[in-house]
Amino acid sequence: MTDLILDNVYLILLLPFWIFLIIMGGRFFSVYVNKKIIYALTLLSSFLGILLCGATLIKMPPTIEQSFPFIKINNFILSFGLHIDKLSLIIALVLFLVSFCVQAYSISYMKTEAKSYRFFALLNLFNFSMAGLLFSPNLFQMYAFWELVGVVSYLLIGFEYKKNEKSEASRRVFLVNRVGDTALLGGILAVSYFMYNYAGNFSFTTLDFEDMNAISTLLYAYTSTLQFYLISLLFIAGAAVKSAQFPFHIWLQDAMEAKLPVSALLHSATMVVAGVYLVIRLLPMFMLEKNLLIITGAIGLVTALVCSILACIETHPKKVLAYSTSANLGLMFLALGFLNVKAAVIFLVAHAFIKAMLFLCLPKDDEKITYANFITFLVGALSLSGILFSGMVAKELIFAGLEGQTSLAVIFCLVAFFTAFYIIRLALLLVKDRELVKTFAPARFIPAVLLLVMNIVFYFYLKHEVSYKVAEPFWAALAAWGAVYFVYRKGLLTRFTKTPRFVEDFYYKTLPAVYERVASVCSFVDVIIFANYKPLISCAKFKVRVVGWVEENIMNRSVSLTASGAKKISEWDFKLQSRNVQSYNAYGFILITIIISFVIITYTLVLSQLS
Amino acid sequence: MAEITMYHYLVLGLVLFLAGILGSMIAKNVIKVLISIEFMLTGININFVTFASYCDNANFNGYVMALFYVGIGAVELAVALYIFYLMFQKKESDNIEKYSEL
Amino acid sequence: MITNPIIFYSATGLIFVFTMLALCFKNLIYSLLSSVVVFFGAALIFYLLGSEYNAIIQAAIYGLAVPVIIGVSIMFTKGKHEAGKGFTLPYLTMLFGGIFVLAFVYLMMMSLAIMPDTFHLMGLAQTTSMDNISAFSKGIFVNYVWAFELVSLLLTIVIAGISIFKKRGA
């Protein structure tokens, strides 16, 4: 069977990477000085990605496997390639849709920046790494792209690396992400170890997603309960850090130092989605123990509550949106905790469209917001709070999946209330001190409208496909609007602006202090015990004397001899260099004569020996 | 006077080449150096033609090579003389020792 | 091919003598004239070796064209000659160089004397001049056509370049 599209799906993955190489290499060799070529190539890559993803999704193959063996160690054959199914295709389609809009937006946004070609190249690399993560056939390749996503986000956040606070923020983001990466790597290696030692089939060692059910069952059978919990918790920790869940949500605040397009991409479809995607892939493992699902859901719920409340106090618009991202991803985790994968994916897609649109509507730091952007922002806010379009459907779906547990439903409604509250509060804050401007910038406006159109199209698709009913979260959000109006009239909007920084303080102050205490205890052992042990000291003194003698008499002598010899040679050589062409000619002739004489002597000797 | 062999021609070419090298090393006048370089090329040409005549009766590749050498030697001489003309305008001398500083 | 010793030795002697004269004359014009004699002697040697075409080219280019342009450049420098300051290259270097040259020549002769069969001589084929010309044409237009084109390109570049430089200078 030959199919033009299905045979060439690898282009989805490779196209952004090629464009990245073309832009970087072309700039490095000064081939493409023209910026328009870079813009066109970047847009083309994501547009072709959309077309290919969409076409593949319409053809709807069961699964596509295109891979080649990458590492071969005896029975351990790690393959590198593509594993495409419906889930990864949907998320990849959303990824390319969002990144197309964001790239179109950043053309006008980055017009005045220096070295903007690097920015576009990195956007392409971001697409490549995220698509590679989505299409990975096994956990090892997924880990590689997982790290690549982290590295590219580090590069993009620290794009203006000469500004100190930006480079520091990018470093913090990278370090916090490292925690999750390490946990994930530990989990992968542990599972691989058990599979290699206990499973009969060596093909399980590479942890292909296709065999995930069998691998989970085998792992459950071969490990003790504690081990199984530990391994699964490592995976959950990795996913939670990448998705900015509660104890680690701080890196998303630091990531706010990035440019607006980067934030839009990072928060919607690229980086934070990776954690949710990993959890979906590993659900067969978590299903075996009920408690693991409860832990996943609990992490999500706590994050949603805490971050929603924090967002109500924060005043910086980008940070509010960052808290909101953490909270919404928490809702996805909650849905996954109830094995409600469909609702989680629908919420992921809806959230990607809404959040990217909200970011694209924000003005630059020193600009005022325009009328057009503000109205789009308001529509997005309504959608995010669950009153309009796909945001409403997704939220109701998650709520319906809670299976009528009253306490959870109350907390969920609380979260919905706070979500509506902080987003409308943010909209009011945006226009509070600054006036709206009437200028119309189509290059900044159209990408946001495109995302809104996608949101609406997705809503009608959901209306056609999914059955849902309007329930409590909708009314909670409506109530929040009233509450905001009340607060606004009373002038209390910016009364509570001091954000509690317990988690940040724990990471940046308590942990270093503990580390220093431990280090001082260790040095105490060093100082008290080793410094007073006589034989050790005399031995060290003797060693120092021997080393000193060797250094003085052998090392130094030889070094100074070399130096003086080199000096003599250079003096002699300096005399030879008379700047006279003819003397150089003579030296060359003499040297060539010597060489040819030796060649002839050897040649004659060898030939006379032979004869 | 024995029969004339290939080696006689080779030695003639070698001597012409060495004379050219000697001249290019000791001559103080730029034009003389250029003439010496032409001597070297002539010696090499004699070598080529000799080998072609004695060892290669089928193709005479050496003749063709000697032809190319004559052409390239003429080109090189023209370029060298133009460079000399420019340098002479600058230094107002044809003594090669004046040319040691660029 | 002409293998007459008398003609060969006389031509060789002519070349030797006029080479030394060309190197030793202080007057550049005399030096140039004696070098012309050397080039014509080389053309004679080519003729003796049986390559009339090479001989004609040598006589035309080296015997006539090259002396003309060298003579023109001598005319440029006329009246501004500086007397040579003599021999400044270190004598020791020259001594070693001479010893090496002598050793080189000696080694060449020795190796040739030891291994006379190293070169696979084909014997003297009695070829007519027509054969030579056809071999030439085959060499230029078939075997080495790219090199030929390259050389002609080089010549064109030099002519164009010199005219451009002249225009720029003016």
Short mmCIF file of C-alpha atoms in Angstrom, two decimals, chain B residues 1-86 88-89 91-95 97-99, chain C residues 1-6 8-9 11-12 15-16 18-20 22-28 31-32 34-35 38-39 42 45-46 48-51 53-54 57-58 61-62 66 69-70 73-74 76-78 80-89 94 101 104-105 108-109 112 115-125 127 131-132 135-136 138-140 143-144 147-148 151 154-155 158 162 165-166:
data_model
loop_
_atom_site.label_atom_id
_atom_site.label_comp_id
_atom_site.label_asym_id
_atom_site.label_seq_id
_atom_site.Cartn_x
_atom_site.Cartn_y
_atom_site.Cartn_z
CA MET B 1 81.74 11.20 -28.98
CA ALA B 2 79.41 8.40 -28.17
CA GLU B 3 75.85 8.15 -29.30
CA ILE B 4 73.48 10.77 -27.96
CA THR B 5 71.11 9.14 -25.42
CA MET B 6 68.16 10.36 -23.43
CA TYR B 7 70.41 11.17 -20.45
CA HIS B 8 72.27 13.80 -22.36
CA TYR B 9 69.06 15.71 -22.92
CA LEU B 10 68.03 15.19 -19.29
CA VAL B 11 71.32 16.59 -18.03
CA LEU B 12 70.95 19.54 -20.36
CA GLY B 13 67.50 20.24 -18.93
CA LEU B 14 68.82 19.82 -15.37
CA VAL B 15 71.69 22.22 -15.94
CA LEU B 16 69.39 24.81 -17.45
CA PHE B 17 67.06 24.42 -14.46
CA LEU B 18 69.90 24.78 -11.95
CA ALA B 19 71.26 27.80 -13.79
CA GLY B 20 67.81 29.33 -13.55
CA ILE B 21 67.65 28.66 -9.81
CA LEU B 22 71.11 30.09 -9.30
CA GLY B 23 70.18 33.19 -11.26
CA SER B 24 66.92 33.67 -9.38
CA MET B 25 68.82 33.45 -6.10
CA ILE B 26 71.73 35.73 -6.78
CA ALA B 27 70.43 38.27 -9.28
CA LYS B 28 69.72 41.69 -7.83
CA ASN B 29 67.56 42.93 -10.67
CA VAL B 30 63.93 41.91 -10.81
CA ILE B 31 63.91 41.51 -14.58
CA LYS B 32 66.94 39.27 -14.37
CA VAL B 33 65.14 37.13 -11.82
CA LEU B 34 62.21 36.82 -14.22
CA ILE B 35 64.51 35.78 -17.05
CA SER B 36 66.04 33.15 -14.76
CA ILE B 37 62.59 31.80 -14.00
CA GLU B 38 62.02 31.47 -17.75
CA PHE B 39 65.25 29.48 -17.93
CA MET B 40 63.88 27.12 -15.31
CA LEU B 41 60.69 26.63 -17.28
CA THR B 42 62.67 25.94 -20.44
CA GLY B 43 64.69 23.30 -18.62
CA ILE B 44 61.52 21.60 -17.46
CA ASN B 45 60.13 21.72 -20.97
CA ILE B 46 63.22 20.01 -22.30
CA ASN B 47 62.68 17.29 -19.70
CA PHE B 48 59.07 16.81 -20.78
CA VAL B 49 59.81 16.67 -24.47
CA THR B 50 62.70 14.27 -23.91
CA PHE B 51 60.58 11.81 -21.99
CA ALA B 52 57.80 12.11 -24.53
CA SER B 53 60.17 11.40 -27.38
CA TYR B 54 61.95 8.49 -25.81
CA CYS B 55 59.31 6.77 -23.66
CA ASP B 56 55.92 7.65 -25.09
CA ASN B 57 55.63 7.13 -28.81
CA ALA B 58 51.90 6.55 -28.71
CA ASN B 59 50.38 9.71 -27.26
CA PHE B 60 53.16 12.31 -26.92
CA ASN B 61 51.56 13.57 -23.73
CA GLY B 62 54.81 15.30 -22.85
CA TYR B 63 54.53 17.50 -25.94
CA VAL B 64 51.09 18.63 -24.89
CA MET B 65 52.30 19.31 -21.36
CA ALA B 66 55.24 21.33 -22.71
CA LEU B 67 52.79 23.35 -24.78
CA PHE B 68 50.69 24.11 -21.74
CA TYR B 69 53.81 25.08 -19.82
CA VAL B 70 54.78 27.54 -22.50
CA GLY B 71 51.32 29.10 -22.37
CA ILE B 72 51.17 29.27 -18.61
CA GLY B 73 54.74 30.56 -18.42
CA ALA B 74 53.84 33.41 -20.77
CA VAL B 75 50.79 34.25 -18.65
CA GLU B 76 52.84 34.18 -15.47
CA LEU B 77 55.48 36.40 -16.99
CA ALA B 78 52.85 38.92 -18.06
CA VAL B 79 51.31 39.04 -14.60
CA ALA B 80 54.73 39.25 -12.94
CA LEU B 81 55.78 42.09 -15.19
CA TYR B 82 52.58 43.99 -14.43
CA ILE B 83 53.20 43.55 -10.70
CA PHE B 84 56.76 44.70 -11.26
CA TYR B 85 55.44 47.76 -13.13
CA LEU B 86 53.20 48.69 -10.19
CA PHE B 88 58.37 50.12 -9.74
CA GLN B 89 56.01 53.05 -9.74
CA LYS B 91 59.50 52.14 -5.07
CA GLU B 92 61.20 53.77 -8.10
CA SER B 93 63.80 51.05 -8.19
CA ASP B 94 64.30 47.68 -9.79
CA ASN B 95 66.59 46.37 -7.08
CA GLU B 97 66.33 44.33 -1.99
CA LYS B 98 64.11 47.38 -2.00
CA TYR B 99 61.10 45.09 -2.34
CA MET C 1 64.53 12.72 -34.49
CA ILE C 2 68.06 13.79 -35.24
CA THR C 3 70.76 12.02 -33.25
CA ASN C 4 73.79 13.77 -34.61
CA PRO C 5 76.30 14.34 -31.77
CA ILE C 6 77.91 17.30 -33.40
CA PHE C 8 73.66 18.31 -30.16
CA TYR C 9 76.93 19.26 -28.50
CA ALA C 11 73.60 23.45 -29.40
CA THR C 12 74.26 22.45 -25.78
CA ILE C 15 72.93 27.18 -24.44
CA PHE C 16 75.45 26.84 -21.60
CA PHE C 18 74.65 32.12 -23.28
CA THR C 19 72.92 31.11 -20.04
CA MET C 20 76.03 32.08 -18.11
CA ALA C 22 72.71 36.18 -19.47
CA LEU C 23 73.29 35.77 -15.75
CA CYS C 24 76.57 37.65 -15.73
CA PHE C 25 75.86 40.70 -17.94
CA LYS C 26 75.31 43.84 -15.96
CA ASN C 27 73.54 45.54 -18.80
CA LEU C 28 70.02 44.26 -18.96
CA SER C 31 71.35 39.88 -20.76
CA LEU C 32 68.00 39.83 -22.55
CA SER C 34 71.68 36.37 -24.70
CA SER C 35 68.56 34.87 -23.12
CA VAL C 38 69.15 30.47 -25.09
CA PHE C 39 65.45 30.22 -25.95
CA ALA C 42 66.00 25.30 -26.62
CA ILE C 45 66.83 21.09 -29.00
CA PHE C 46 63.08 20.50 -29.38
CA LEU C 48 66.36 17.67 -32.51
CA LEU C 49 64.03 15.71 -30.25
CA GLY C 50 61.53 15.43 -33.08
CA SER C 51 58.87 17.85 -31.89
CA TYR C 53 55.45 21.96 -33.19
CA ASN C 54 57.00 22.56 -29.77
CA ILE C 57 55.85 27.49 -30.29
CA GLN C 58 59.02 27.92 -28.26
CA ILE C 61 56.57 32.75 -27.73
CA TYR C 62 59.89 32.61 -25.89
CA VAL C 66 58.47 37.28 -24.30
CA ILE C 69 57.48 42.51 -23.35
CA ILE C 70 60.57 42.18 -21.19
CA SER C 73 59.55 46.81 -19.23
CA ILE C 74 63.29 47.46 -19.43
CA PHE C 76 60.21 51.67 -18.46
CA THR C 77 63.02 51.44 -16.00
CA LYS C 78 65.63 53.02 -18.20
CA LYS C 80 66.75 54.70 -13.11
CA HIS C 81 69.08 51.76 -12.71
CA GLU C 82 70.77 51.35 -9.44
CA ALA C 83 74.11 49.74 -9.40
CA GLY C 84 73.87 46.38 -7.69
CA LYS C 85 75.42 46.40 -4.28
CA GLY C 86 77.02 43.09 -4.96
CA PHE C 87 76.62 39.76 -3.43
CA THR C 88 74.90 39.98 -0.04
CA LEU C 89 73.58 36.48 0.42
CA MET C 94 75.75 29.50 -0.97
CA VAL C 101 73.61 20.79 -5.85
CA PHE C 104 72.27 16.07 -6.17
CA VAL C 105 73.71 15.90 -9.66
CA MET C 108 71.16 11.56 -10.18
CA MET C 109 73.99 10.28 -12.30
CA LEU C 112 70.90 6.42 -13.54
CA MET C 115 69.54 1.42 -12.81
CA PRO C 116 69.66 2.00 -16.52
CA ASP C 117 66.57 -0.13 -17.04
CA THR C 118 64.38 1.87 -14.70
CA PHE C 119 62.89 3.81 -17.60
CA HIS C 120 61.10 1.61 -20.01
CA LEU C 121 62.52 2.88 -23.24
CA MET C 122 60.45 2.17 -26.28
CA GLY C 123 63.17 2.51 -28.79
CA LEU C 124 63.38 5.33 -31.24
CA ALA C 125 60.34 5.22 -33.41
CA THR C 127 57.75 9.13 -36.74
CA ASP C 131 52.20 11.87 -36.93
CA ASN C 132 53.42 14.35 -34.33
CA ALA C 135 49.22 13.21 -31.83
CA PHE C 136 49.25 16.84 -30.72
CA LYS C 138 44.58 14.29 -30.21
CA GLY C 139 46.31 15.33 -27.01
CA ILE C 140 44.93 18.85 -27.01
CA ASN C 143 42.88 13.76 -23.94
CA TYR C 144 43.56 17.13 -22.34
CA ALA C 147 43.30 21.59 -19.46
CA PHE C 148 43.44 23.29 -22.82
CA VAL C 151 44.68 27.56 -20.11
CA LEU C 154 43.49 31.84 -17.98
CA LEU C 155 44.88 33.75 -20.92
CA VAL C 158 44.88 37.86 -17.83
CA ILE C 162 45.30 43.84 -17.35
CA PHE C 165 43.70 47.46 -14.22
CA LYS C 166 44.91 49.88 -16.82
#
